Coordinates of C-alpha atoms in Angstrom, one line a residue:
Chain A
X1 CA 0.0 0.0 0.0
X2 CA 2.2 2.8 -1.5
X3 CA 0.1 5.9 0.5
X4 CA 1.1 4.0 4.2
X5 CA 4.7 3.0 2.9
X6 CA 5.2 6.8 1.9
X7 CA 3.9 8.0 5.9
X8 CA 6.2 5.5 7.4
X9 CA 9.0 6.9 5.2
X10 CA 7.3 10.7 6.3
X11 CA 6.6 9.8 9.6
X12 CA 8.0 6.7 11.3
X13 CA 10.8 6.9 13.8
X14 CA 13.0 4.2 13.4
X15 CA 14.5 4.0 16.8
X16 CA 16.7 0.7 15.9
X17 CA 17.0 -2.0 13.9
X18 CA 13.7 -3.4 15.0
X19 CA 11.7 -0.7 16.7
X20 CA 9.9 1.4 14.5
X21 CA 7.4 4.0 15.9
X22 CA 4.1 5.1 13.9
X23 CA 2.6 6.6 17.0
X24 CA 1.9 10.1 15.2
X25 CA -0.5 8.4 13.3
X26 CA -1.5 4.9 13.3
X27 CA -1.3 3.8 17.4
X28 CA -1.0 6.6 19.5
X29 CA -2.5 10.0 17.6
X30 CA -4.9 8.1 14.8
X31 CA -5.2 9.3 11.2
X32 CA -8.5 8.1 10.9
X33 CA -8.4 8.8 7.2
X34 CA -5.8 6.3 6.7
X35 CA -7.1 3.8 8.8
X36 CA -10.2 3.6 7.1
X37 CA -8.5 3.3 3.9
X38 CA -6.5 0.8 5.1
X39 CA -9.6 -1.1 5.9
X40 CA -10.7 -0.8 2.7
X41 CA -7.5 -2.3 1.8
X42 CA -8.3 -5.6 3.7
X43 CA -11.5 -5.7 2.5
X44 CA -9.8 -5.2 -1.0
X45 CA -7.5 -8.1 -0.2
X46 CA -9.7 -10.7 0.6
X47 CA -13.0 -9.6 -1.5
X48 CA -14.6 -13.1 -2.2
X49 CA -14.4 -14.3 1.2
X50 CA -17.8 -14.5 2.8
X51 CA -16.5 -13.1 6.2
X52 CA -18.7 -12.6 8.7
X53 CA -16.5 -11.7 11.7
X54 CA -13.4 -9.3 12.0
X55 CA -11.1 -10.0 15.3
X56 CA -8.5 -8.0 16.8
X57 CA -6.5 -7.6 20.2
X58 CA -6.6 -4.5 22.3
X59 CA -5.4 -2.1 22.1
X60 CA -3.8 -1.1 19.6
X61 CA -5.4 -3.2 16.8
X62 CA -9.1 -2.0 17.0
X63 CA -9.2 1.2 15.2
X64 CA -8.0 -1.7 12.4
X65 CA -10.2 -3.8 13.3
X66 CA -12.9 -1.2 13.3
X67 CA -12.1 0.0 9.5
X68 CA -12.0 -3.6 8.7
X69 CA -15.3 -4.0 9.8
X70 CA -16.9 -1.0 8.0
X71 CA -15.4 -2.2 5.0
X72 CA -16.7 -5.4 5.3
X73 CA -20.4 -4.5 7.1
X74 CA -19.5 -7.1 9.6
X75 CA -19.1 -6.9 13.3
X76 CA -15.5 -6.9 15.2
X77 CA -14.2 -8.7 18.1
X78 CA -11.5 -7.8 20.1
X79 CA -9.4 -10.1 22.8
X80 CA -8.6 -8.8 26.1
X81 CA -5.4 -8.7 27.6
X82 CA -6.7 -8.6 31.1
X83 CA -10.1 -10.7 32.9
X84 CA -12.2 -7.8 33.3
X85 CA -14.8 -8.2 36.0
X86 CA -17.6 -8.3 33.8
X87 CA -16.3 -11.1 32.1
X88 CA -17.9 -14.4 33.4
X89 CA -18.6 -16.5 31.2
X90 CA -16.4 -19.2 28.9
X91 CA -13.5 -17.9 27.6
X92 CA -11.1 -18.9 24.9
X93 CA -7.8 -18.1 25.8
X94 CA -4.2 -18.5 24.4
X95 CA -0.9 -17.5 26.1
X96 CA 1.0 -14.9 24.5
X97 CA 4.9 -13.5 25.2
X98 CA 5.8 -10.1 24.5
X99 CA 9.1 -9.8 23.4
X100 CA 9.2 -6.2 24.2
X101 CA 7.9 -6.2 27.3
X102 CA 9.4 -9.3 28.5
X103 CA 6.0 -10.8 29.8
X104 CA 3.4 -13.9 28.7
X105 CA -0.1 -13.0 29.0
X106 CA -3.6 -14.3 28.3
X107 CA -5.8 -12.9 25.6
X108 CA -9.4 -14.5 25.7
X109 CA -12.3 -14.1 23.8
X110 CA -15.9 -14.6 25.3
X111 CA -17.1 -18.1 23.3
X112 CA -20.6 -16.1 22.9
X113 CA -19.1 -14.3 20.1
X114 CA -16.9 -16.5 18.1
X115 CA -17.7 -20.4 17.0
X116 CA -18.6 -22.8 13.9
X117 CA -20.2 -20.4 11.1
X118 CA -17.8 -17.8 11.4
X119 CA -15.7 -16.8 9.1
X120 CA -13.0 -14.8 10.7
X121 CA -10.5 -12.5 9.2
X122 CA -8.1 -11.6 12.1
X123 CA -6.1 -7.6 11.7
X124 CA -4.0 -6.4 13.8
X125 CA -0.9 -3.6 13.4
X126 CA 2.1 -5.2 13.5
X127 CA 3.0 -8.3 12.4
X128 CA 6.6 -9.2 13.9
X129 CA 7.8 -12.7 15.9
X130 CA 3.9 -13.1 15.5
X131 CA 3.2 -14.2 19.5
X132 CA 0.4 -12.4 19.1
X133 CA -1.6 -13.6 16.0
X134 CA -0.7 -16.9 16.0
X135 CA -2.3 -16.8 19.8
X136 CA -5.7 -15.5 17.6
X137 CA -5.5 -18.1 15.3
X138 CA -5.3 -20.6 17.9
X139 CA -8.3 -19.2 19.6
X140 CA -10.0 -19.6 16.2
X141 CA -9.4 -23.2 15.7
X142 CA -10.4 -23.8 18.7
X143 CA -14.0 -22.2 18.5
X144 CA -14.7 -24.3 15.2
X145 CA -14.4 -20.7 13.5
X146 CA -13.1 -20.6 9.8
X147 CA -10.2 -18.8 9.1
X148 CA -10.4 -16.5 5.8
X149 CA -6.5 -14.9 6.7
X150 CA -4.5 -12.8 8.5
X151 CA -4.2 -9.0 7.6
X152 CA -1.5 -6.9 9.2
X153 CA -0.5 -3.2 8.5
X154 CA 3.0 -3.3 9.0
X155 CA 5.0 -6.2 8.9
X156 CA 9.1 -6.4 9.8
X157 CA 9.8 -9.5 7.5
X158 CA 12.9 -9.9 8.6
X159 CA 11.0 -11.7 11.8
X160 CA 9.6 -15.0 11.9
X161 CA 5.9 -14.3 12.2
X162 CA 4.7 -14.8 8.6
X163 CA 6.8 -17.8 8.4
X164 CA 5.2 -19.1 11.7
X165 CA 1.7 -18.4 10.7
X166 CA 2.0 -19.9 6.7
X167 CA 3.8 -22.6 8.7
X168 CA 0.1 -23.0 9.7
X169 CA -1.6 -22.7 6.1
X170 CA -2.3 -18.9 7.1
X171 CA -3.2 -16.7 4.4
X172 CA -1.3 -13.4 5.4
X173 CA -1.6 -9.9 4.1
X174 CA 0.9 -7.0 5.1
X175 CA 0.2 -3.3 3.7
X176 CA 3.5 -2.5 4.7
X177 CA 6.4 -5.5 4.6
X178 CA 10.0 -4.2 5.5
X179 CA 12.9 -6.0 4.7
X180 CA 15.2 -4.0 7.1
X181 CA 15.4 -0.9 8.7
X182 CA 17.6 1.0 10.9
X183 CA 17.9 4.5 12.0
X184 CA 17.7 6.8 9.1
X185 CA 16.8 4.1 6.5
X186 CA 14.2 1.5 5.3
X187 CA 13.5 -1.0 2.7
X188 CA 10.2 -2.3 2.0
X189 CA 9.5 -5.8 0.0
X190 CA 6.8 -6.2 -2.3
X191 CA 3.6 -7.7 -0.6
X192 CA 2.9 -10.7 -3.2
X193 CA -0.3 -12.4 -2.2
X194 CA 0.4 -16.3 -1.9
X195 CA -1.4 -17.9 -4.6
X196 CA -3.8 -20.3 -2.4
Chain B
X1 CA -30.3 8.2 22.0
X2 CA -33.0 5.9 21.7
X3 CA -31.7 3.4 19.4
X4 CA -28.8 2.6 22.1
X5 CA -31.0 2.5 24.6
X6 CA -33.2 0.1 23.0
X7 CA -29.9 -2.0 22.4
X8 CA -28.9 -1.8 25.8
X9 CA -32.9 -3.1 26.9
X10 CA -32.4 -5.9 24.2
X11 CA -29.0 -7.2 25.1
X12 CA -27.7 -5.4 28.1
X13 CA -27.0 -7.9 31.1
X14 CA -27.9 -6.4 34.3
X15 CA -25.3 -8.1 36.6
X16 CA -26.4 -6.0 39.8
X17 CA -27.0 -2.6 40.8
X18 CA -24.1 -1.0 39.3
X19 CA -22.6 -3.2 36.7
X20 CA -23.9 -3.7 33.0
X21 CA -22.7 -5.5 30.7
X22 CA -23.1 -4.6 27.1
X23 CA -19.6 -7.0 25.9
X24 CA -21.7 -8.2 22.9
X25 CA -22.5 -5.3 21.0
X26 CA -20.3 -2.0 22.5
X27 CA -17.1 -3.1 24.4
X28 CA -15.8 -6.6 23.6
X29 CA -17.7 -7.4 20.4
X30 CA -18.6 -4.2 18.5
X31 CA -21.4 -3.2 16.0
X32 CA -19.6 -1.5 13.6
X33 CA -23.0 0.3 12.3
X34 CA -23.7 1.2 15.9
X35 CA -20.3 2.8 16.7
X36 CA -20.5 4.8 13.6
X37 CA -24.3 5.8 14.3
X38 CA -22.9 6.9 18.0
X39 CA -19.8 8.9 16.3
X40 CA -22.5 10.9 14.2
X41 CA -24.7 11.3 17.3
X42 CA -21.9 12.8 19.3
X43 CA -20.6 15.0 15.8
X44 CA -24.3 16.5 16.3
X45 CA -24.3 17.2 19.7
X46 CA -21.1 19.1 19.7
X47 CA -22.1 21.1 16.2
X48 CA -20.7 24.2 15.8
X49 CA -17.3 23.2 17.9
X50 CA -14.4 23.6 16.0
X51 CA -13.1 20.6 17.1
X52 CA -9.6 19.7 16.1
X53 CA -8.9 16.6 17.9
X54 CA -10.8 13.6 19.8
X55 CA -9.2 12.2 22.7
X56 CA -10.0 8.8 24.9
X57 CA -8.4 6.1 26.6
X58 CA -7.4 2.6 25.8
X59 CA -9.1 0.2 25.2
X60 CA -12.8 0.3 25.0
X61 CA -13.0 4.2 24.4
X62 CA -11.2 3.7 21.0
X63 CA -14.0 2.7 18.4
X64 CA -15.9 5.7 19.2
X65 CA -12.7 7.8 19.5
X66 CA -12.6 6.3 16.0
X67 CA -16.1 7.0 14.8
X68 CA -16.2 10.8 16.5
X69 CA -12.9 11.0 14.7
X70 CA -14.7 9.5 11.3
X71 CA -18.0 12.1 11.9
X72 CA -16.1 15.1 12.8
X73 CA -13.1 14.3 10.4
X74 CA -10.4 15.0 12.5
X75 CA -7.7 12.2 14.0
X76 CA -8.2 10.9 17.3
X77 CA -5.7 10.1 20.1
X78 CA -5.4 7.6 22.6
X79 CA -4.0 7.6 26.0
X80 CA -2.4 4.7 26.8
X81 CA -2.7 2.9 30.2
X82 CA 1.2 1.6 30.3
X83 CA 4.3 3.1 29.0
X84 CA 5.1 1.5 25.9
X85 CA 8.9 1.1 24.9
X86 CA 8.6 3.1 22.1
X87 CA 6.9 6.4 24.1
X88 CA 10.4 7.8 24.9
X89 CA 9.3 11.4 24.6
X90 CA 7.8 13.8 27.4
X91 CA 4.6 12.3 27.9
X92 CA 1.7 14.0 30.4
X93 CA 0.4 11.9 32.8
X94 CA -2.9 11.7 35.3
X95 CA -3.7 8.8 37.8
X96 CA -6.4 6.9 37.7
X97 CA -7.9 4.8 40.5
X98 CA -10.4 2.1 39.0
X99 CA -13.2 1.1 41.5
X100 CA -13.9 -2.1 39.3
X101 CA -10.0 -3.2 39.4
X102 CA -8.8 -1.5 42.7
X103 CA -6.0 -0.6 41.5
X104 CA -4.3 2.6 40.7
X105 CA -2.8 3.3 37.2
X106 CA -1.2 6.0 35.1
X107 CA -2.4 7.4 31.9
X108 CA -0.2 9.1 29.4
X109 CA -0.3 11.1 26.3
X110 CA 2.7 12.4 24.3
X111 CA 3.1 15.7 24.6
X112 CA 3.6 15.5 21.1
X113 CA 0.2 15.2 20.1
X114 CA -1.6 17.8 22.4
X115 CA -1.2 21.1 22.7
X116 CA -2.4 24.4 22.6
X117 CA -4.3 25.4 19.6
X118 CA -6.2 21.6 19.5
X119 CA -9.7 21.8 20.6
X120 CA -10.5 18.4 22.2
X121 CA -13.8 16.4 22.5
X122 CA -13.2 13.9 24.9
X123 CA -15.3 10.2 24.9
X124 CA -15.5 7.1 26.6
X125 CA -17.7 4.5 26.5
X126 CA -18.9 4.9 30.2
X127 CA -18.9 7.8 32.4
X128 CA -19.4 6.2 36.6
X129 CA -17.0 7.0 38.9
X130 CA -15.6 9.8 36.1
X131 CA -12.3 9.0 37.5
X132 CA -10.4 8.0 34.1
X133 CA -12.6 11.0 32.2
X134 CA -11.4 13.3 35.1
X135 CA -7.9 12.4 34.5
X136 CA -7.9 12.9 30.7
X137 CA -9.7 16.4 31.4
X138 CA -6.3 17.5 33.7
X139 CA -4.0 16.5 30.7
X140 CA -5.8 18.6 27.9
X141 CA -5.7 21.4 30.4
X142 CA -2.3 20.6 31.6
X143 CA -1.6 20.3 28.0
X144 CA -3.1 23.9 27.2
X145 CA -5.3 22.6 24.7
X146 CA -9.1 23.8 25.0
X147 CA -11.8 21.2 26.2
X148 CA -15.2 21.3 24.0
X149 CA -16.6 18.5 25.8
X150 CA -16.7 15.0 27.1
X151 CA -19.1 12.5 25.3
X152 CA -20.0 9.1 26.4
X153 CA -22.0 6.5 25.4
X154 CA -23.4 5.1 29.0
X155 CA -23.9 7.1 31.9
X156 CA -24.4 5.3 34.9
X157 CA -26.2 8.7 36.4
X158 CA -26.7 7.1 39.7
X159 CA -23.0 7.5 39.9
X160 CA -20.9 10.9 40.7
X161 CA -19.0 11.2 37.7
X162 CA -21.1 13.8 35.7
X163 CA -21.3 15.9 38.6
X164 CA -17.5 15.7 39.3
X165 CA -17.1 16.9 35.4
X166 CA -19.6 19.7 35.6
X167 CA -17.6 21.3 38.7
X168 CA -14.8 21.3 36.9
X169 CA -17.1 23.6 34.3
X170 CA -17.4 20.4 31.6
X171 CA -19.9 20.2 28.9
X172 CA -21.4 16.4 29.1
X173 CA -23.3 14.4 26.7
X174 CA -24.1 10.9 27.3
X175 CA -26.4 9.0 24.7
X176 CA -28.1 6.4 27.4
X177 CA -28.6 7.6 30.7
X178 CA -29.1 5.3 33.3
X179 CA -31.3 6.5 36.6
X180 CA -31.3 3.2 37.9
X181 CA -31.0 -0.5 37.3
X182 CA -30.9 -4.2 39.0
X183 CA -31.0 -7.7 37.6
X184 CA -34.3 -7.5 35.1
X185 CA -34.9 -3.6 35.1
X186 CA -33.5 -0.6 34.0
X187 CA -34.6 2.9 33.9
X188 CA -33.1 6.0 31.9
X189 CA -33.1 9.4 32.3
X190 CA -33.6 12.1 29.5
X191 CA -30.4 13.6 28.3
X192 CA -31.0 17.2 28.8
X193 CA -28.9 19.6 27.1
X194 CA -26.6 21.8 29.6
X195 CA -27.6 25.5 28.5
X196 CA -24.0 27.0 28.3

């Protein structure tokens, strides 16, 4: 997506070889321009798929999530990090470590809202080691859900997390892949969609 | 708003006398229709505002951050519950106590993306206590930007978090207002307009 690989070029502080920050206008201050073109972009990417369910993790996925869903006319879930109190019913859960912050949590889903009869594209920002994602796509195996694919904004390629998830028959899409970065420079790869 | 309330009489669990739980159409699963409908509704209510900016707080505030954001046509912002590696700048800061957690948090901004010149609408998806609306109203001021308002989606009115806001001279809007409620029963008020 050449308009979000030109604001990460405009905007993005590359603050090392593998931390980039995009917090002026996709995860912190929101473009909401972008983001809903960028949902447009999913929904672009896997037109044909009769998906009835968008899911996400909090935080910083929903506003993709959200645009996702507008684009599609279909309703989005998003995993919590944390039990909250109103939370009592079944949960699917999945462990997930953060590399960054050095921790493995829980992210669980209610089973109300996910199970056979979905179909389920999963966004979320960043796609990097993948902890994350692959944790969703565990949670929707294990609700009988379909899988259409996995839709990411930014991907650092030079990670393992695409490999991981097509390691599980995952159909990914990145708007942004980059091959390598560090400070002052980037290189973005061609996204070429996996012929399925 | 009557369609919300209507929602919330539909599907709203009643789990006792102060907590509801709406995880199936606002807060854990979203209706992406709905959260756009509410962005427009809170657009209207704060017509005429030169608004430049919306503000919340992770996570559940951030799909109507996004659809304010979509209605008014401005970006939104997000304050973030715990410092993320990558927030290395000068960041304002507020604590929040949570009654449902019992625990005390911080919330930050980066000073980078409020300031002066931005005028903020503020929302959340529920205004109780007011203690993590309270704390984002300190960092616009702190932040010299000028407050329009704070719009939620659910009021829990029986709760002193309007009337914490209005002493502090702030415009509310809430689109359901709840006077009361217990397992099986719930009662709104009418959303009367504050005459500025």
């Amino acid at each position: 997506m050449k308009l979000l690989e030109e604001r990460i070029r405009q905007e993005g502080l590359i603050l090392s070889d593998t931390v980039l920050k995009v917090d002026s206008f996709l995860n912190h201050q929101v473009d909401t321009k972008l983001a809903l073109a960028i949902g447009r972009e999913f929904a672009r990417l896997f037109a044909g798929e009769p998906i009835t369910k968008v899911l996400t993790i909090e935080a910083s996925g929903i506003q993709f999530a959200m645009a996702a869903g507008i684009a599609l006319d279909v309703p989005f879930v998003y995993a919590k990090k944390k039990k909250a109190v109103t939370l009592t019913e079944k949960l699917y859960s999945a462990p997930v470590h953060s590399f960054t912050r050095q921790e493995t949590y829980q992210v669980s889903i209610s089973q109300k809202y996910l199970g056979p009869g979905d179909k389920v594209l999963i966004v979320d920002d960043f796609l990097a080691t993948g902890a994350a994602l692959v944790g969703l796509v565990d949670i929707v195996n294990e609700a009988g859900a379909e899988l259409v694919g996995v839709g990411c904004v930014i991907e650092k390629s030079f990670q393992e997390g695409r490999s991981l998830l097509e390691q599980k028959g995952v159909r990914v899409h990145s708007l942004a892949r980059i091959a390598s970065m560090s400070p002052g420079e980037i290189h973005f790869v061609e996204d070429i969609p996996l012929i399925r």
